[in-house]
Amino acid sequence: MFNNLIPALIITPALFAILGFLFSKRAAFFGIAFGLIFFSESLLLLYGVATKSPWAYHFGGWQAPLGIAFAPLRFGSSILGVSAFVMLLTFIYARFSLQESQRALFYPLSTFLALGLVVVYLSQDIFTIYVGLEIIGLCAVGLSALQKSPKALHASLVYLFSTLVASGFYLLGVVIIYAKYGLLNISALIPVIQEELPTLVAFGFMVVAFLLKTAVFPLSFWLANAHANAPTPVSALLSALVIKATFYLMYLFAATLFIFEYELSYFLAFLGVGAIFYGGIKAYLSSDLKLLIAYSTISQVGYLLLIFAFIDEHTDPSMAFNAMAFALFSHTLAKSGFFLAAGVVVHIAQTKEISALQGYASITPVSVFAIALSAVSLIGLPPSLGFVSKWYYLQSAYLSESWFFLFAIIGGGILSAAYLFKLLILFLEHPLEEGHLLRREKSHTTLEWTAFTLSFLSVFLAFFSNSIIAFMG
Amino acid sequence: MRNKTFHSLLYFLAFWLFVGLSFILTNINTLDSSMHTKLFEAMPHSGVTHEVTAVLLNFRALDTLLEVGVILLSLIAIHALEPNFRYTPLSFENTITNTFVAILFPLIALYAFYILYSGSYQSGGAFSASALLAGGIIILRLVKPRSFFVPKELILRFLYVSGLFYFVCVGMISLFFGSFLEYRDYIASFYIISIESVLMLSLGAILSAYFINAVQRVKP
């Protein structure tokens, strides 16, 4: 039964994307139905991964070196499950927040995005992963172009070219590896891979591709504008799901294939520290609410990269892995909740200027509460998933005596507290004018509560951190 | 001025990167893998005699299915940008072009079918055939924008999705007998030819729609 789950995860998005595109008036219905089915399928997959011994699915019945193999790993399947949940709630949100012409394109495109995520998180074949990256990249560009403003179009064009360059780099790496070893399957490559110049060049290209697609600090120029100018549900999908896929690949390849020296993976961790401070300072200085959230994404990506400082460490590597996994989950939930709640605030205020949002706690209390909960998780205050992540990072930094990273983690937390508390204090002040209450619509209640669910889970799931760690093994 | 130096520095670096890369790529000593023997062992069961077609539509058919998805989703993404295109219709209608197209388009269509069916024993197949067909449709559209028959939007959309839909359906049927997209021997050649034919028509429609949606917006 669990064996046919993997083709089902491919068939469902493909069929529902087709249906949503064909019957564009009913796109929202097909989209939300897809969200429900996809989420239940990914829960079944999680159950299968937890109870069965690891298995692989061979497409077309051809065994691995010739055919394509998919293998659900524990970490990848759990990210897929969280992504499916975020996707379902975002789909419900989009039903009430987007115009009908936007909905007709949003649902088919984001259903294709789900197909790309399935491929990236489950595939064992480096070329199929390339096709998955292509699907994700093109969907993300199309989604970010849904907003009809010159700024959004410019940002999505920049996004298109950066993601195409990154895909090209990744493909070049795949070509070199295939020319050298004649294999594409990750588990078949592990025993034969050698430390040689062509292999290292191929891996170098792949790392640059992943850094560009994940928007790690010096290569993060495309992210802020693309995420800040897109429609709200799109911003949530882009920063919660899309950049995580390439980060997962970077981690997976580093843990299985890459044979870099310790110094090189250390370099990645330094980039992460750069990202934490660059994103934090830019977020503090920005006067646009969605831009602040986008820069905070750049900063949070830095925490994910810190794992490369501890991946070869003599101390227990599982501690750093836990820290990274919790950082990923907390950011996925908190950031999508943050974007969706900010969307409600922006919709009522009709402006993205932060200074005009004074006193919104009395106008949309639920959204501001959601933003506060997200902030708790992003800063890393207890009890939240973000706190669990920072706790594990601080422990592994302390045990391996890397004081630089210890201070970077603490400093980054203080910096994110600075820009998030600045925002929250403004929300809690006395309102500037009372007329905004009139702009509240009935649909805002649904929007607020979907955002609240995501932000609440980013805090509440911390109480189950032990069972999450036990599941990841 | 500073921009210019920066650019020439970039060109310089890109050139040396190119030189270094080509040096590395020409000096790869391939490791012996069992891939080729496995490929030739499996060829008799693939349903076709040409290796590239066998790899694309049998051994690694999932990649092709996903690529068809990429082409379809790019069309949806172009639809997202569509309201921003405002071009005046182009038209080259006169006796010479009309006669030329009247002879040219049937030939292009015929050649596309030839490329499609020759895919089973030489290089070719659905993707190249659909590119040819799309080229033919675009020429026809450019020359005769007003007399060009345009079906209803819903029918066109059915045509666009038919390739991916048929491919997924074949996959679902094959699930009853084995894995996703598992077909062998004599049934394989039927499936491959039928998938390729449907793909040619639907990809041809999609590829020409890329151009027509983006460049020409004619209201007759």
XYZ file of C-alpha atoms in Angstrom:
693
model
C 0.000 0.000 0.000
C 2.763 2.419 0.939
C 4.615 1.469 -2.221
C 1.996 3.045 -4.475
C 2.012 6.199 -2.379
C 4.967 7.640 -4.282
C 3.338 7.441 -7.756
C 0.158 8.768 -6.127
C 2.132 11.794 -4.917
C 3.200 12.408 -8.538
C -0.212 11.729 -10.129
C -2.291 13.890 -7.763
C -0.564 17.240 -8.389
C -0.353 16.588 -12.141
C -4.072 15.766 -12.424
C -5.257 18.609 -10.210
C -3.039 21.134 -12.003
C -4.638 19.990 -15.272
C -8.150 20.273 -13.810
C -7.466 23.693 -12.300
C -6.092 24.963 -15.605
C -8.966 23.537 -17.673
C -11.850 24.724 -15.492
C -10.379 28.038 -14.396
C -13.676 29.225 -12.875
C -13.497 26.303 -10.426
C -9.736 26.636 -9.858
C -10.101 27.433 -6.153
C -12.285 24.364 -5.557
C -9.779 22.049 -7.274
C -6.924 23.780 -5.484
C -8.336 23.325 -1.987
C -9.441 19.754 -2.758
C -5.894 19.089 -3.924
C -4.515 20.635 -0.742
C -6.589 18.252 1.384
C -5.690 15.135 -0.632
C -2.028 16.090 -0.831
C -1.807 16.700 2.907
C -3.443 13.360 3.735
C -1.141 11.569 1.290
C 1.921 13.148 2.854
C 0.662 12.151 6.335
C 0.291 8.564 5.068
C 3.822 8.779 3.691
C 5.091 9.965 7.097
C 3.296 7.049 8.739
C 4.822 4.641 6.226
C 8.304 6.057 6.763
C 7.920 5.784 10.533
C 6.654 2.194 10.571
C 8.314 0.523 7.577
C 11.988 -0.121 6.930
C 13.459 2.216 4.277
C 12.263 1.360 0.783
C 12.828 2.610 -2.743
C 10.374 2.928 -5.603
C 11.632 2.120 -9.101
C 9.703 3.943 -11.807
C 8.871 1.809 -14.836
C 10.127 -1.233 -12.947
C 13.694 -0.533 -14.090
C 16.282 -0.944 -11.341
C 18.290 2.021 -10.135
C 21.295 2.684 -12.420
C 19.149 2.434 -15.559
C 15.812 3.700 -14.256
C 14.794 6.335 -11.724
C 14.530 5.510 -8.020
C 12.621 7.481 -5.390
C 13.324 6.828 -1.720
C 11.469 8.595 1.089
C 13.950 9.594 3.795
C 12.774 10.684 7.214
C 13.947 14.287 7.026
C 12.770 14.900 3.465
C 9.353 13.350 4.073
C 8.803 15.438 7.199
C 9.622 18.654 5.307
C 7.196 17.486 2.620
C 4.509 16.954 5.269
C 4.995 20.420 6.776
C 5.029 21.932 3.278
C 1.753 20.192 2.402
C 0.161 21.615 5.559
C 1.370 25.159 4.848
C 0.181 24.761 1.266
C -3.319 23.693 2.351
C -3.742 26.703 4.645
C -2.301 29.077 2.051
C -4.748 27.701 -0.529
C -7.665 28.412 1.804
C -6.267 31.903 2.417
C -5.846 32.569 -1.315
C -9.495 31.642 -1.964
C -10.527 34.740 0.039
C -7.671 37.127 -0.642
C -6.951 36.932 -4.393
C -9.048 38.287 -7.254
C -10.697 35.750 -9.522
C -8.312 36.321 -12.453
C -5.351 35.781 -10.126
C -6.917 32.677 -8.588
C -7.313 31.030 -12.003
C -3.527 31.113 -12.379
C -2.456 30.822 -8.736
C -3.957 27.384 -8.110
C -2.639 25.519 -11.191
C 0.821 27.041 -10.748
C 1.105 26.255 -7.052
C -0.223 22.729 -7.666
C 2.661 22.263 -10.106
C 4.903 23.670 -7.364
C 3.766 20.766 -5.166
C 4.832 18.356 -7.930
C 8.283 19.911 -7.954
C 8.554 19.660 -4.160
C 7.619 15.951 -4.256
C 10.351 15.295 -6.817
C 13.017 17.215 -4.900
C 12.227 15.723 -1.485
C 11.838 12.094 -2.585
C 14.073 11.579 -5.616
C 17.348 9.697 -5.455
C 18.310 10.642 -8.999
C 20.331 13.798 -9.569
C 18.887 14.437 -13.034
C 15.270 14.041 -11.918
C 16.127 16.497 -9.146
C 17.155 18.938 -11.882
C 13.724 18.617 -13.514
C 12.133 19.146 -10.093
C 14.220 22.300 -9.579
C 13.117 23.522 -12.996
C 9.444 22.995 -12.087
C 9.867 24.807 -8.756
C 11.799 27.697 -10.287
C 9.389 28.363 -13.165
C 6.342 28.059 -10.876
C 7.886 30.509 -8.420
C 8.629 33.020 -11.175
C 5.137 32.725 -12.645
C 3.572 33.127 -9.202
C 5.626 36.190 -8.337
C 4.514 37.797 -11.626
C 0.838 37.544 -10.610
C 0.933 41.036 -9.133
C 0.476 43.493 -11.979
C 2.849 46.231 -10.881
C 6.015 47.264 -12.726
C 8.035 46.617 -9.557
C 6.732 43.060 -9.254
C 7.376 42.366 -12.934
C 10.925 43.686 -12.681
C 11.545 41.590 -9.564
C 10.178 38.442 -11.182
C 12.355 39.003 -14.250
C 15.446 39.257 -12.040
C 14.220 36.131 -10.237
C 13.769 34.305 -13.563
C 17.304 34.992 -14.716
C 18.899 34.128 -11.367
C 16.989 30.869 -11.101
C 17.802 29.955 -14.717
C 21.509 30.615 -14.168
C 21.376 28.471 -11.024
C 19.596 25.651 -12.879
C 22.217 25.833 -15.612
C 25.018 25.575 -13.055
C 23.365 22.571 -11.422
C 22.872 20.881 -14.790
C 26.539 21.493 -15.662
C 27.494 19.754 -12.418
C 25.224 16.807 -13.255
C 26.734 16.557 -16.751
C 30.301 16.468 -15.408
C 29.384 13.814 -12.836
C 27.610 11.703 -15.461
C 30.516 12.028 -17.893
C 32.916 10.933 -15.178
C 31.043 8.138 -13.407
C 28.245 7.171 -15.814
C 25.760 7.127 -12.928
C 22.976 9.410 -11.759
C 21.686 7.623 -8.681
C 22.864 9.088 -5.369
C 23.197 5.791 -3.509
C 25.025 4.232 -6.485
C 27.393 7.225 -6.630
C 28.376 7.214 -2.936
C 30.762 4.196 -3.085
C 32.520 5.213 -6.318
C 32.933 8.959 -5.853
C 36.568 10.127 -5.755
C 38.297 13.316 -4.773
C 39.397 14.535 -8.194
C 39.437 17.842 -10.033
C 36.375 17.267 -12.314
C 34.273 16.001 -9.410
C 35.233 18.953 -7.243
C 34.440 21.387 -10.073
C 31.035 19.721 -10.528
C 30.290 20.001 -6.816
C 31.435 23.621 -6.861
C 28.913 24.429 -9.579
C 26.176 22.614 -7.658
C 26.947 24.503 -4.438
C 26.825 27.859 -6.239
C 23.496 26.841 -7.801
C 22.046 25.920 -4.400
C 23.388 29.108 -2.778
C 21.799 31.222 -5.505
C 18.453 29.421 -5.331
C 18.376 29.440 -1.514
C 19.304 33.155 -1.531
C 22.303 32.909 0.782
C 23.730 36.310 1.626
C 25.970 37.522 -1.238
C 23.636 35.840 -3.757
C 20.403 36.997 -2.119
C 19.919 40.089 -4.309
C 16.816 38.697 -6.032
C 14.877 37.569 -2.974
C 13.753 40.699 -1.164
C 11.969 42.393 -4.071
C 10.494 39.181 -5.499
C 9.012 38.143 -2.134
C 7.906 41.599 -1.041
C 6.077 42.565 -4.243
C 4.245 39.285 -4.876
C 0.614 38.769 -3.729
C 0.463 37.704 -0.057
C -0.238 33.945 -0.453
C 2.533 33.779 -3.044
C 5.024 35.471 -0.695
C 4.120 32.903 1.948
C 4.650 29.968 -0.441
C 7.890 31.400 -1.823
C 9.608 32.057 1.469
C 8.190 29.111 3.396
C 8.531 26.339 0.804
C 10.565 27.247 -2.272
C 13.893 28.238 -0.732
C 13.744 25.279 1.686
C 13.796 22.795 -1.204
C 17.231 23.867 -2.422
C 18.561 24.112 1.118
C 17.429 20.523 1.694
C 19.332 19.466 -1.426
C 22.436 21.289 -0.199
C 22.224 19.437 3.124
C 21.451 16.080 1.467
C 24.364 16.373 -0.958
C 26.723 17.521 1.797
C 25.706 14.564 3.952
C 25.985 11.973 1.159
C 27.986 12.988 -1.926
C 30.158 16.010 -1.278
C 33.724 15.245 -0.312
C 34.869 18.757 0.480
C 37.531 19.704 2.937
C 36.401 20.854 6.354
C 37.445 24.442 5.576
C 35.020 24.652 2.650
C 31.976 23.671 4.647
C 33.188 26.127 7.281
C 33.090 28.787 4.564
C 29.380 28.035 4.031
C 28.763 28.566 7.749
C 30.550 31.940 7.560
C 28.247 32.893 4.694
C 25.389 31.959 7.032
C 26.692 34.352 9.710
C 26.988 37.064 7.064
C 23.389 36.392 6.033
C 22.120 36.588 9.626
C 23.583 40.064 10.128
C 23.021 41.443 6.616
C 19.358 40.364 6.587
C 18.806 41.572 10.147
C 20.260 45.037 9.546
C 18.369 45.460 6.245
C 15.147 44.352 7.957
C 15.708 46.870 10.752
C 16.217 49.684 8.238
C 13.337 48.883 5.897
C 10.191 51.010 6.095
C 8.011 48.603 4.099
C 6.271 45.823 6.080
C 6.586 43.080 3.449
C 10.165 44.083 2.689
C 10.961 43.720 6.406
C 9.589 40.163 6.360
C 11.516 39.349 3.168
C 14.818 40.571 4.645
C 14.068 38.594 7.776
C 13.890 35.499 5.520
C 17.429 36.236 4.276
C 18.531 36.475 7.890
C 16.800 33.227 8.911
C 18.357 31.303 6.007
C 21.668 32.042 7.710
C 20.670 29.898 10.697
C 20.067 26.945 8.381
C 23.580 27.245 6.986
C 25.199 27.213 10.433
C 24.928 23.417 10.382
C 27.898 23.285 8.003
C 30.122 24.509 10.832
C 29.310 21.384 12.836
C 28.782 18.752 10.122
C 32.315 17.289 10.391
C 32.739 18.097 14.049
C 34.066 15.551 16.533
C 31.194 16.295 18.861
C 27.803 14.724 18.338
C 26.609 15.840 14.865
C 22.997 14.868 15.622
C 22.722 17.913 17.910
C 23.515 20.331 15.080
C 21.196 18.373 12.798
C 18.343 18.799 15.290
C 19.107 22.509 15.499
C 18.964 22.861 11.691
C 15.787 20.800 11.360
C 14.001 22.859 14.009
C 15.209 26.097 12.428
C 13.742 24.888 9.140
C 10.371 23.866 10.580
C 10.061 26.970 12.741
C 10.876 29.252 9.821
C 8.456 27.450 7.482
C 5.534 27.804 9.898
C 6.382 31.172 11.438
C 7.220 32.937 8.186
C 4.128 31.712 6.323
C 1.955 32.786 9.282
C 3.785 36.125 9.432
C 3.260 36.846 5.721
C -0.415 35.820 5.788
C -1.145 37.940 8.879
C 0.746 40.895 7.428
C -1.369 40.495 4.300
C -4.522 41.159 6.323
C -2.958 44.223 7.961
C -1.783 45.570 4.601
C -5.196 44.929 3.055
C -6.972 46.927 5.756
C -4.402 49.728 5.847
C -4.115 49.896 2.019
C -0.429 50.668 2.497
C 2.754 48.759 3.248
C 4.443 51.697 5.048
C 5.291 50.562 8.577
C 4.838 54.033 10.096
C 1.181 54.093 8.954
C 0.401 50.867 10.789
C 0.440 52.357 14.277
C -2.198 50.889 16.612
C -3.334 47.998 14.454
C -3.557 45.727 17.490
C -6.969 47.216 18.203
C -8.137 46.876 14.580
C -6.999 43.333 13.719
C -6.111 41.787 17.082
C -5.866 38.219 15.749
C -3.394 39.105 12.975
C -1.231 41.093 15.359
C -1.305 38.181 17.810
C -0.264 35.869 14.962
C 2.598 38.227 14.080
C 3.646 38.292 17.746
C 3.674 34.482 17.931
C 5.736 34.306 14.719
C 8.108 36.863 16.197
C 8.522 34.726 19.324
C 9.525 31.774 17.146
C 11.781 33.806 14.829
C 13.634 35.476 17.719
C 13.908 32.149 19.509
C 12.162 32.934 22.778
C 10.984 29.940 24.821
C 8.726 28.033 24.331
C 8.876 27.864 20.543
C 10.387 25.797 17.739
C 12.850 28.628 17.161
C 13.975 28.370 20.776
C 14.575 24.616 20.465
C 16.682 25.277 17.363
C 18.776 28.016 18.991
C 19.192 25.918 22.131
C 20.687 23.025 20.156
C 22.875 25.387 18.105
C 24.182 27.085 21.254
C 24.895 23.690 22.836
C 26.831 22.395 19.841
C 28.715 25.696 19.543
C 29.583 25.554 23.242
C 30.642 21.896 23.193
C 32.834 22.362 20.124
C 34.199 25.604 21.627
C 33.481 27.655 18.506
C 32.962 30.962 20.276
C 32.563 32.933 17.073
C 29.399 31.039 16.148
C 28.135 31.193 19.720
C 28.253 34.979 19.699
C 26.870 35.119 16.158
C 23.797 33.107 17.219
C 23.196 35.289 20.281
C 23.827 38.508 18.321
C 21.499 37.391 15.538
C 18.755 36.708 18.073
C 19.162 40.176 19.580
C 19.090 41.748 16.117
C 15.860 39.986 15.143
C 14.359 40.978 18.505
C 15.264 44.591 17.657
C 13.388 44.753 14.367
C 10.443 42.580 15.423
C 9.819 44.350 18.744
C 10.050 47.693 16.944
C 7.171 46.487 14.761
C 5.133 45.013 17.619
C 5.466 48.107 19.832
C 4.179 50.222 16.936
C 1.187 47.905 16.548
C 0.342 48.200 20.232
C 0.360 52.019 20.343
C -2.738 54.179 20.113
C -4.343 54.093 16.628
C -3.789 57.095 14.328
C -7.368 57.235 13.009
C -10.498 55.215 13.622
C -11.733 54.930 10.011
C -9.831 51.723 9.360
C -12.383 49.649 11.215
C -14.782 50.326 8.339
C -12.475 48.577 5.894
C -12.741 45.272 7.759
C -14.555 42.678 5.687
C -16.234 39.461 6.690
C -13.647 37.353 4.859
C -10.851 38.801 6.991
C -11.838 36.527 9.863
C -10.960 33.390 7.847
C -7.741 35.003 6.677
C -6.721 35.938 10.196
C -7.375 32.511 11.639
C -5.457 30.637 8.910
C -2.478 32.889 9.605
C -2.942 32.399 13.341
C -2.964 28.577 13.005
C 0.430 28.596 11.294
C 2.018 31.032 13.750
C 0.513 29.217 16.713
C 1.913 25.875 15.526
C 5.387 27.409 15.178
C 5.250 28.019 18.936
C 3.083 25.149 20.125
C 4.927 22.293 18.361
C 7.900 22.979 20.637
C 6.084 20.963 23.315
C 6.392 17.929 21.049
C 10.056 18.504 20.193
C 11.096 15.235 21.827
C 8.787 13.143 19.659
C 9.891 15.094 16.558
C 13.523 14.320 17.393
C 12.633 10.662 17.994
C 10.879 10.540 14.610
C 13.855 11.983 12.745
C 16.097 9.391 14.351
C 33.571 54.435 -16.461
C 33.833 52.273 -13.389
C 31.046 50.129 -14.744
C 33.058 49.573 -17.921
C 36.149 48.320 -16.057
C 33.931 46.057 -13.991
C 32.415 44.609 -17.146
C 35.745 44.000 -18.829
C 36.978 42.341 -15.643
C 33.900 40.080 -15.741
C 34.523 39.183 -19.393
C 38.144 38.418 -18.563
C 37.178 36.130 -15.670
C 34.444 34.440 -17.701
C 36.924 33.756 -20.495
C 39.411 32.072 -18.159
C 36.613 30.133 -16.491
C 35.615 28.906 -19.945
C 39.185 27.910 -20.794
C 39.629 26.104 -17.489
C 36.296 24.307 -17.812
C 36.950 23.133 -21.346
C 40.378 21.884 -20.261
C 38.784 19.877 -17.433
C 35.938 18.560 -19.577
C 38.225 17.373 -22.373
C 40.447 15.561 -19.881
C 37.820 13.559 -18.017
C 38.822 9.932 -17.872
C 35.542 8.100 -17.696
C 35.186 5.465 -15.032
C 33.832 2.133 -16.191
C 30.234 1.727 -15.124
C 27.928 -1.164 -15.868
C 25.394 1.262 -17.370
C 26.083 0.389 -21.030
C 25.824 -3.374 -20.596
C 22.616 -2.884 -18.587
C 21.222 -0.632 -21.326
C 21.929 -3.154 -24.081
C 20.503 -5.999 -21.999
C 17.272 -4.059 -21.502
C 16.951 -2.775 -25.092
C 15.031 -5.806 -26.507
C 12.256 -5.221 -23.921
C 11.980 -1.479 -24.526
C 9.664 -1.681 -27.566
C 11.845 0.523 -29.802
C 15.195 0.035 -31.482
C 16.745 3.465 -30.918
C 18.497 3.936 -27.573
C 17.640 7.617 -27.090
C 13.922 7.009 -27.588
C 14.085 3.982 -25.289
C 15.738 6.036 -22.546
C 13.363 8.983 -22.972
C 10.102 7.069 -23.136
C 10.733 3.833 -21.320
C 13.727 3.660 -18.974
C 13.461 7.260 -17.781
C 9.909 8.078 -18.874
C 9.244 9.919 -15.596
C 11.743 12.631 -16.565
C 9.910 13.126 -19.852
C 6.558 13.286 -18.071
C 7.887 15.958 -15.733
C 9.405 17.893 -18.657
C 6.008 17.911 -20.374
C 4.713 19.359 -17.099
C 7.427 22.054 -17.254
C 6.346 23.046 -20.769
C 2.676 23.216 -19.744
C 3.354 25.231 -16.598
C 5.466 27.702 -18.555
C 2.367 28.346 -20.668
C 0.377 29.055 -17.472
C 3.158 31.388 -16.324
C 2.986 33.184 -19.684
C -0.774 33.558 -19.155
C 0.099 35.356 -15.911
C 2.125 37.889 -17.887
C -0.268 38.094 -20.844
C -2.166 41.315 -19.929
C 1.151 43.158 -19.995
C 1.793 42.454 -23.683
C 0.370 45.074 -26.023
C 1.637 44.670 -29.547
C -0.087 45.748 -32.714
C -0.877 42.807 -34.984
C 1.692 41.993 -37.591
C 0.648 41.012 -41.065
C 2.615 40.150 -44.185
C -0.365 39.209 -46.301
C 0.244 39.337 -50.073
C 0.203 36.924 -52.988
C 3.750 35.702 -52.608
C 3.585 34.913 -48.907
C 0.145 33.332 -49.265
C 1.302 30.964 -51.990
C 4.499 30.228 -50.094
C 2.600 29.305 -46.925
C 0.034 27.254 -48.826
C 2.866 25.064 -50.060
C 5.070 25.298 -46.998
C 2.690 24.425 -44.171
C 1.537 21.006 -45.480
C 5.175 20.112 -46.105
C 6.159 21.132 -42.558
C 3.292 19.117 -41.087
C 4.242 16.080 -43.190
C 7.880 16.389 -42.166
C 6.853 16.641 -38.504
C 5.049 13.302 -38.804
C 8.097 11.799 -40.493
C 10.353 13.005 -37.639
C 7.876 11.614 -35.118
C 7.718 8.096 -36.565
C 11.395 7.898 -37.396
C 12.061 8.325 -33.673
C 11.752 4.589 -33.139
C 14.865 3.773 -35.190
C 16.867 7.044 -35.374
C 17.178 10.352 -33.527
C 13.929 12.271 -33.506
C 10.614 11.989 -31.750
C 7.871 14.024 -30.175
C 9.869 17.021 -28.963
C 11.584 17.802 -32.267
C 8.415 17.057 -34.229
C 6.364 19.391 -32.041
C 8.943 22.157 -32.444
C 8.628 21.801 -36.237
C 4.853 21.804 -36.075
C 4.874 24.877 -33.831
C 7.148 26.650 -36.307
C 4.674 25.874 -39.083
C 1.727 27.178 -37.066
C 3.629 30.364 -36.189
C 4.447 31.055 -39.859
C 0.819 30.474 -40.790
C -0.284 32.791 -38.028
C 2.174 35.519 -38.987
C 1.163 35.515 -42.622
C -2.603 35.165 -42.226
C -3.471 36.506 -38.766
C -7.071 37.252 -39.680
C -8.110 34.178 -41.621
C -6.411 31.917 -39.074
C -8.925 29.570 -37.507
C -8.841 29.895 -33.713
C -10.888 27.358 -31.733
C -12.577 28.278 -28.486
C -10.348 28.834 -25.451
C -11.650 25.729 -23.631
C -10.991 23.457 -26.632
C -7.508 24.937 -26.944
C -6.898 24.241 -23.258
C -7.967 20.624 -23.715
C -5.412 20.405 -26.513
C -2.690 21.954 -24.328
C -3.194 19.531 -21.433
C -3.851 16.421 -23.550
C -0.176 15.421 -23.675
C 0.409 15.484 -19.921
C -3.028 13.983 -19.254
C -2.510 11.047 -21.616
C 0.960 10.430 -20.183
C -0.389 10.375 -16.600
C -3.254 8.103 -17.702
C -0.800 5.618 -19.226
C 1.051 5.725 -15.913
C -2.148 5.011 -13.978
C -3.096 2.100 -16.254
C 0.380 0.644 -15.871
C -0.013 0.816 -12.074
C -2.503 -2.065 -12.334
C 0.136 -4.332 -13.880
C 3.284 -3.184 -12.112
C 5.082 0.058 -11.369
C 4.225 3.544 -12.591
C 4.935 3.752 -16.346
C 5.967 0.093 -16.554
C 5.461 -1.357 -20.039
C 7.448 -4.050 -21.813
C 7.930 -5.631 -25.249
C 5.037 -5.431 -27.716
C 2.695 -3.287 -25.567
C 5.583 -0.871 -25.008
C 5.873 0.048 -28.670
C 2.138 0.786 -28.820
C 2.310 2.990 -25.722
C 5.427 4.802 -26.888
C 4.033 5.579 -30.346
C 0.702 6.745 -28.918
C 2.349 8.912 -26.240
C 4.633 10.458 -28.854
C 1.737 11.234 -31.205
C -0.362 12.897 -28.509
C 2.696 14.751 -27.240
C 3.511 16.060 -30.713
C 0.071 17.614 -31.153
C -0.249 19.059 -27.652
C 3.352 20.306 -27.393
C 3.055 21.809 -30.873
C -0.029 23.697 -29.718
C 1.684 24.830 -26.503
C 4.908 25.945 -28.184
C 3.061 27.953 -30.804
C 0.861 29.424 -28.049
C 4.020 30.700 -26.291
C 4.698 32.841 -29.326
C 1.126 33.740 -30.226
C 0.203 34.741 -26.656
C 3.319 36.785 -26.189
C 3.635 38.565 -29.510
C 0.315 38.667 -31.270
C -2.968 39.693 -29.813
C -5.401 40.023 -32.681
C -9.135 40.527 -32.298
C -10.697 39.685 -35.682
